[in-house]
PDB file of C-alpha atoms in Angstrom:
ATOM      1  CA  MET A   1       0.904   4.734  24.011  1.00  0.00           C
ATOM      2  CA  GLN A   2       3.213   2.079  23.491  1.00  0.00           C
ATOM      3  CA  ASP A   3       0.718  -0.302  22.471  1.00  0.00           C
ATOM      4  CA  ARG A   4      -0.403   2.083  19.735  1.00  0.00           C
ATOM      5  CA  LEU A   5       2.890   2.930  18.413  1.00  0.00           C
ATOM      6  CA  ARG A   6       3.586  -1.135  18.334  1.00  0.00           C
ATOM      7  CA  GLN A   7       0.477  -0.968  16.301  1.00  0.00           C
ATOM      8  CA  ILE A   8       1.442   1.818  13.981  1.00  0.00           C
ATOM      9  CA  VAL A   9       4.847   0.291  13.254  1.00  0.00           C
ATOM     10  CA  LEU A  10       3.757  -3.535  12.973  1.00  0.00           C
ATOM     11  CA  TYR A  11       0.573  -3.006  10.909  1.00  0.00           C
ATOM     12  CA  TRP A  12      -0.053   0.549   9.420  1.00  0.00           C
ATOM     13  CA  LEU A  13       3.628   1.222   8.475  1.00  0.00           C
ATOM     14  CA  PRO A  14       4.206  -1.579   6.172  1.00  0.00           C
ATOM     15  CA  PRO A  15       1.292  -0.781   3.387  1.00  0.00           C
ATOM     16  CA  VAL A  16       2.578   2.973   3.632  1.00  0.00           C
ATOM     17  CA  ALA A  17       6.120   1.877   3.126  1.00  0.00           C
ATOM     18  CA  TRP A  18       5.280  -0.480   0.346  1.00  0.00           C
ATOM     19  CA  MET A  19       3.399   2.429  -1.403  1.00  0.00           C
ATOM     20  CA  GLY A  20       7.008   4.082  -1.154  1.00  0.00           C
ATOM     21  CA  VAL A  21       8.344   1.322  -2.875  1.00  0.00           C
ATOM     22  CA  VAL A  22       5.759   1.274  -5.592  1.00  0.00           C
ATOM     23  CA  PHE A  23       6.355   4.858  -6.305  1.00  0.00           C
ATOM     24  CA  ALA A  24      10.168   4.239  -6.344  1.00  0.00           C
ATOM     25  CA  PHE A  25       9.116   1.685  -9.136  1.00  0.00           C
ATOM     26  CA  SER A  26       7.280   4.310 -11.457  1.00  0.00           C
ATOM     27  CA  THR A  27      10.465   6.115 -11.789  1.00  0.00           C
ATOM     28  CA  ASP A  28      12.547   6.428 -14.752  1.00  0.00           C
ATOM     29  CA  TYR A  29      14.920   4.123 -13.052  1.00  0.00           C
ATOM     30  CA  PHE A  30      12.674   1.300 -13.404  1.00  0.00           C
ATOM     31  CA  SER A  31      11.396   2.367 -16.807  1.00  0.00           C
ATOM     32  CA  SER A  32      11.243  -0.687 -19.680  1.00  0.00           C
ATOM     33  CA  TYR A  33      14.375   0.995 -21.309  1.00  0.00           C
ATOM     34  CA  GLU A  34      16.372   0.676 -18.229  1.00  0.00           C
ATOM     35  CA  THR A  35      15.427  -2.928 -17.142  1.00  0.00           C
ATOM     36  CA  GLY A  36      15.117  -4.231 -20.659  1.00  0.00           C
ATOM     37  CA  SER A  37      18.681  -4.022 -21.232  1.00  0.00           C
ATOM     38  CA  VAL A  38      19.672  -6.006 -17.867  1.00  0.00           C
ATOM     39  CA  PHE A  39      16.975  -8.239 -18.568  1.00  0.00           C
ATOM     40  CA  GLY A  40      17.872  -8.929 -22.051  1.00  0.00           C
ATOM     41  CA  GLU A  41      21.819  -9.626 -21.008  1.00  0.00           C
ATOM     42  CA  VAL A  42      20.660 -12.170 -18.356  1.00  0.00           C
ATOM     43  CA  MET A  43      18.138 -14.083 -20.683  1.00  0.00           C
ATOM     44  CA  SER A  44      20.815 -14.153 -23.349  1.00  0.00           C
ATOM     45  CA  GLN A  45      23.374 -15.354 -21.138  1.00  0.00           C
ATOM     46  CA  LEU A  46      21.100 -17.894 -19.478  1.00  0.00           C
ATOM     47  CA  PHE A  47      19.192 -19.028 -22.771  1.00  0.00           C
ATOM     48  CA  PRO A  48      21.736 -18.029 -25.595  1.00  0.00           C
ATOM     49  CA  TRP A  49      18.981 -20.097 -28.224  1.00  0.00           C
ATOM     50  CA  MET A  50      16.244 -17.399 -27.360  1.00  0.00           C
ATOM     51  CA  GLY A  51      15.760 -14.923 -29.979  1.00  0.00           C
ATOM     52  CA  ALA A  52      15.110 -11.100 -29.148  1.00  0.00           C
ATOM     53  CA  GLY A  53      11.395 -11.371 -29.845  1.00  0.00           C
ATOM     54  CA  TRP A  54      11.020 -13.986 -27.111  1.00  0.00           C
ATOM     55  CA  ILE A  55      13.344 -12.231 -25.013  1.00  0.00           C
ATOM     56  CA  ARG A  56      11.147  -8.966 -25.298  1.00  0.00           C
ATOM     57  CA  PHE A  57       7.849 -10.883 -25.153  1.00  0.00           C
ATOM     58  CA  LEU A  58       9.104 -12.588 -21.540  1.00  0.00           C
ATOM     59  CA  HIS A  59      10.599  -8.792 -20.248  1.00  0.00           C
ATOM     60  CA  HIS A  60       6.949  -7.140 -20.986  1.00  0.00           C
ATOM     61  CA  SER A  61       5.287 -10.128 -19.493  1.00  0.00           C
ATOM     62  CA  THR A  62       7.556 -10.168 -16.296  1.00  0.00           C
ATOM     63  CA  ARG A  63       6.865  -6.383 -16.002  1.00  0.00           C
ATOM     64  CA  LYS A  64       3.037  -6.889 -16.009  1.00  0.00           C
ATOM     65  CA  MET A  65       3.365  -9.794 -13.684  1.00  0.00           C
ATOM     66  CA  GLY A  66       5.362  -7.392 -11.372  1.00  0.00           C
ATOM     67  CA  HIS A  67       2.216  -5.103 -11.364  1.00  0.00           C
ATOM     68  CA  LEU A  68      -0.053  -7.723 -10.512  1.00  0.00           C
ATOM     69  CA  THR A  69       2.452  -8.659  -7.690  1.00  0.00           C
ATOM     70  CA  GLU A  70       3.166  -5.371  -6.010  1.00  0.00           C
ATOM     71  CA  TYR A  71      -0.611  -4.310  -6.113  1.00  0.00           C
ATOM     72  CA  ALA A  72      -1.678  -8.104  -4.624  1.00  0.00           C
ATOM     73  CA  ILE A  73       1.058  -7.358  -1.779  1.00  0.00           C
ATOM     74  CA  LEU A  74      -0.377  -3.524  -1.212  1.00  0.00           C
ATOM     75  CA  ALA A  75      -4.193  -5.021  -1.062  1.00  0.00           C
ATOM     76  CA  VAL A  76      -2.800  -7.637   1.457  1.00  0.00           C
ATOM     77  CA  LEU A  77      -0.830  -5.354   3.383  1.00  0.00           C
ATOM     78  CA  TRP A  78      -4.086  -3.090   3.927  1.00  0.00           C
ATOM     79  CA  ALA A  79      -6.098  -5.873   4.761  1.00  0.00           C
ATOM     80  CA  ARG A  80      -3.600  -7.089   7.496  1.00  0.00           C
ATOM     81  CA  ALA A  81      -3.443  -3.738   9.223  1.00  0.00           C
ATOM     82  CA  LEU A  82      -7.419  -3.167   9.185  1.00  0.00           C
ATOM     83  CA  PHE A  83      -7.717  -7.232  10.327  1.00  0.00           C
ATOM     84  CA  TRP A  84      -5.242  -7.016  12.973  1.00  0.00           C
ATOM     85  CA  SER A  85      -5.496  -3.302  14.372  1.00  0.00           C
ATOM     86  CA  GLY A  86      -8.208  -1.380  12.660  1.00  0.00           C
ATOM     87  CA  PRO A  87     -11.751  -0.768  14.130  1.00  0.00           C
ATOM     88  CA  TRP A  88     -12.497  -4.474  12.608  1.00  0.00           C
ATOM     89  CA  GLN A  89     -10.079  -6.114  14.244  1.00  0.00           C
ATOM     90  CA  GLY A  90     -10.546  -9.780  13.355  1.00  0.00           C
ATOM     91  CA  LYS A  91     -13.546  -9.475  10.835  1.00  0.00           C
ATOM     92  CA  LEU A  92     -13.270  -7.862   7.778  1.00  0.00           C
ATOM     93  CA  GLY A  93     -16.730  -7.535   5.665  1.00  0.00           C
ATOM     94  CA  SER A  94     -17.376  -6.499   1.993  1.00  0.00           C
ATOM     95  CA  GLY A  95     -17.313  -3.152   2.900  1.00  0.00           C
ATOM     96  CA  GLN A  96     -13.692  -3.248   4.018  1.00  0.00           C
ATOM     97  CA  TYR A  97     -12.483  -5.063   1.382  1.00  0.00           C
ATOM     98  CA  LEU A  98     -14.290  -2.937  -1.521  1.00  0.00           C
ATOM     99  CA  SER A  99     -12.564  -0.001   0.540  1.00  0.00           C
ATOM    100  CA  ILE A 100      -8.996  -1.629   0.350  1.00  0.00           C
ATOM    101  CA  LEU A 101      -9.698  -2.237  -3.574  1.00  0.00           C
ATOM    102  CA  GLY A 102     -10.901   1.369  -4.018  1.00  0.00           C
ATOM    103  CA  LEU A 103      -7.697   2.430  -2.291  1.00  0.00           C
ATOM    104  CA  VAL A 104      -5.587  -0.078  -4.443  1.00  0.00           C
ATOM    105  CA  VAL A 105      -7.089   1.268  -7.520  1.00  0.00           C
ATOM    106  CA  LEU A 106      -6.643   4.688  -6.379  1.00  0.00           C
ATOM    107  CA  TYR A 107      -3.049   4.372  -5.901  1.00  0.00           C
ATOM    108  CA  ALA A 108      -2.662   2.679  -9.190  1.00  0.00           C
ATOM    109  CA  GLY A 109      -4.272   5.563 -10.973  1.00  0.00           C
ATOM    110  CA  PHE A 110      -1.612   7.996  -9.174  1.00  0.00           C
ATOM    111  CA  ASP A 111       0.946   5.698  -9.914  1.00  0.00           C
ATOM    112  CA  GLU A 112       0.166   5.806 -13.356  1.00  0.00           C
ATOM    113  CA  TRP A 113      -0.463   9.443 -13.161  1.00  0.00           C
ATOM    114  CA  HIS A 114       3.034   9.667 -11.902  1.00  0.00           C
ATOM    115  CA  GLN A 115       4.604   7.721 -14.530  1.00  0.00           C
ATOM    116  CA  SER A 116       3.323  10.290 -17.074  1.00  0.00           C
ATOM    117  CA  TRP A 117       5.393  12.678 -15.834  1.00  0.00           C
ATOM    118  CA  SER A 118       8.572  10.773 -16.283  1.00  0.00           C
ATOM    119  CA  THR A 119      10.944  11.156 -19.601  1.00  0.00           C
ATOM    120  CA  ARG A 120      11.143   7.396 -19.893  1.00  0.00           C
ATOM    121  CA  ARG A 121       7.579   6.192 -18.634  1.00  0.00           C
ATOM    122  CA  THR A 122       3.972   6.701 -19.720  1.00  0.00           C
ATOM    123  CA  GLY A 123       0.766   6.536 -17.857  1.00  0.00           C
ATOM    124  CA  SER A 124      -1.563   3.275 -19.258  1.00  0.00           C
ATOM    125  CA  PRO A 125      -5.083   2.682 -18.144  1.00  0.00           C
ATOM    126  CA  LEU A 126      -4.578  -0.791 -19.023  1.00  0.00           C
ATOM    127  CA  ASP A 127      -1.901  -0.908 -15.942  1.00  0.00           C
ATOM    128  CA  VAL A 128      -4.546   0.710 -13.841  1.00  0.00           C
ATOM    129  CA  LEU A 129      -6.668  -2.517 -14.898  1.00  0.00           C
ATOM    130  CA  ILE A 130      -3.964  -5.026 -14.206  1.00  0.00           C
ATOM    131  CA  ASP A 131      -3.002  -3.193 -10.616  1.00  0.00           C
ATOM    132  CA  GLY A 132      -6.621  -3.722  -9.734  1.00  0.00           C
ATOM    133  CA  VAL A 133      -6.608  -7.460 -10.746  1.00  0.00           C
ATOM    134  CA  GLY A 134      -3.623  -7.889  -8.775  1.00  0.00           C
ATOM    135  CA  GLY A 135      -5.538  -6.121  -5.705  1.00  0.00           C
ATOM    136  CA  VAL A 136      -8.494  -8.569  -6.117  1.00  0.00           C
ATOM    137  CA  MET A 137      -5.813 -11.343  -6.409  1.00  0.00           C
ATOM    138  CA  GLY A 138      -3.939 -10.186  -2.900  1.00  0.00           C
ATOM    139  CA  LEU A 139      -7.684  -9.820  -1.383  1.00  0.00           C
ATOM    140  CA  VAL A 140      -9.071 -13.285  -2.360  1.00  0.00           C
ATOM    141  CA  LEU A 141      -5.618 -14.865  -1.393  1.00  0.00           C
ATOM    142  CA  TRP A 142      -5.636 -13.095   2.211  1.00  0.00           C
ATOM    143  CA  ARG A 143      -9.187 -14.235   2.807  1.00  0.00           C
ATOM    144  CA  ARG A 144      -8.423 -17.755   1.805  1.00  0.00           C
ATOM    145  CA  TRP A 145      -5.456 -17.757   4.209  1.00  0.00           C
ATOM    146  CA  ILE A 146      -7.844 -16.306   7.202  1.00  0.00           C
ATOM    147  CA  TRP A 147     -10.250 -19.042   6.329  1.00  0.00           C
ATOM    148  CA  TRP A 148      -7.785 -21.571   6.239  1.00  0.00           C
ATOM    149  CA  ASN A 149      -5.801 -20.347   9.310  1.00  0.00           C
ATOM    150  CA  GLN A 150      -9.392 -20.189  11.277  1.00  0.00           C
ATOM    151  CA  ARG A 151     -10.353 -23.359  10.237  1.00  0.00           C
ATOM    152  CA  ARG A 152      -7.073 -24.966  11.467  1.00  0.00           C
ATOM    153  CA  LYS A 153      -7.640 -23.269  14.733  1.00  0.00           C
ATOM    154  CA  THR A 154     -11.157 -24.845  14.904  1.00  0.00           C
ATOM    155  CA  LEU A 155     -10.091 -28.304  14.040  1.00  0.00           C
ATOM    156  CA  ALA A 156      -6.971 -28.177  16.492  1.00  0.00           C
ATOM    157  CA  SER A 157      -9.463 -27.091  19.234  1.00  0.00           C
ATOM    158  CA  LEU A 158     -11.948 -29.471  18.378  1.00  0.00           C
ATOM    159  CA  SER A 159      -9.429 -32.562  18.271  1.00  0.00           C
ATOM    160  CA  SER A 160      -7.916 -31.414  21.847  1.00  0.00           C
ATOM    161  CA  HIS A 161     -11.453 -31.811  23.438  1.00  0.00           C
ATOM    162  CA  ARG A 162     -11.401 -35.552  22.829  1.00  0.00           C
TER     163      ARG A 162
END
């Protein structure tokens, strides 16, 4: 029982908690209107020569990179949970990766729907696409990290047997 609780806390709680963070980011408090004034003020102080058009462009770009990043993190957290404590422990196949990506895109759609109910937010199919690309990027990085880590262990094992 204690081991199962430990697995839930270590592996399954982080992706669910991150989904809560993503949900919070989709509220009016993190709307472009709210973050734009803070971003604009910081950029104006750091780069007084930068024009308002560039600051708006950088703000928009930063927000889209945030979409990529938050959904890459979500995909990695789900892959981590399945890899370390799921029924496919230690080995994820293409079916599991597609399932994770499907979950990420489904949650992105829910997130955009949630934003459409806010007074200062809008839901955007383009953002769902960006979120999905973020999920793919996260899974590719996860897979590369697993490959690199397994290769490193194999090479260490081979060199210790000499």
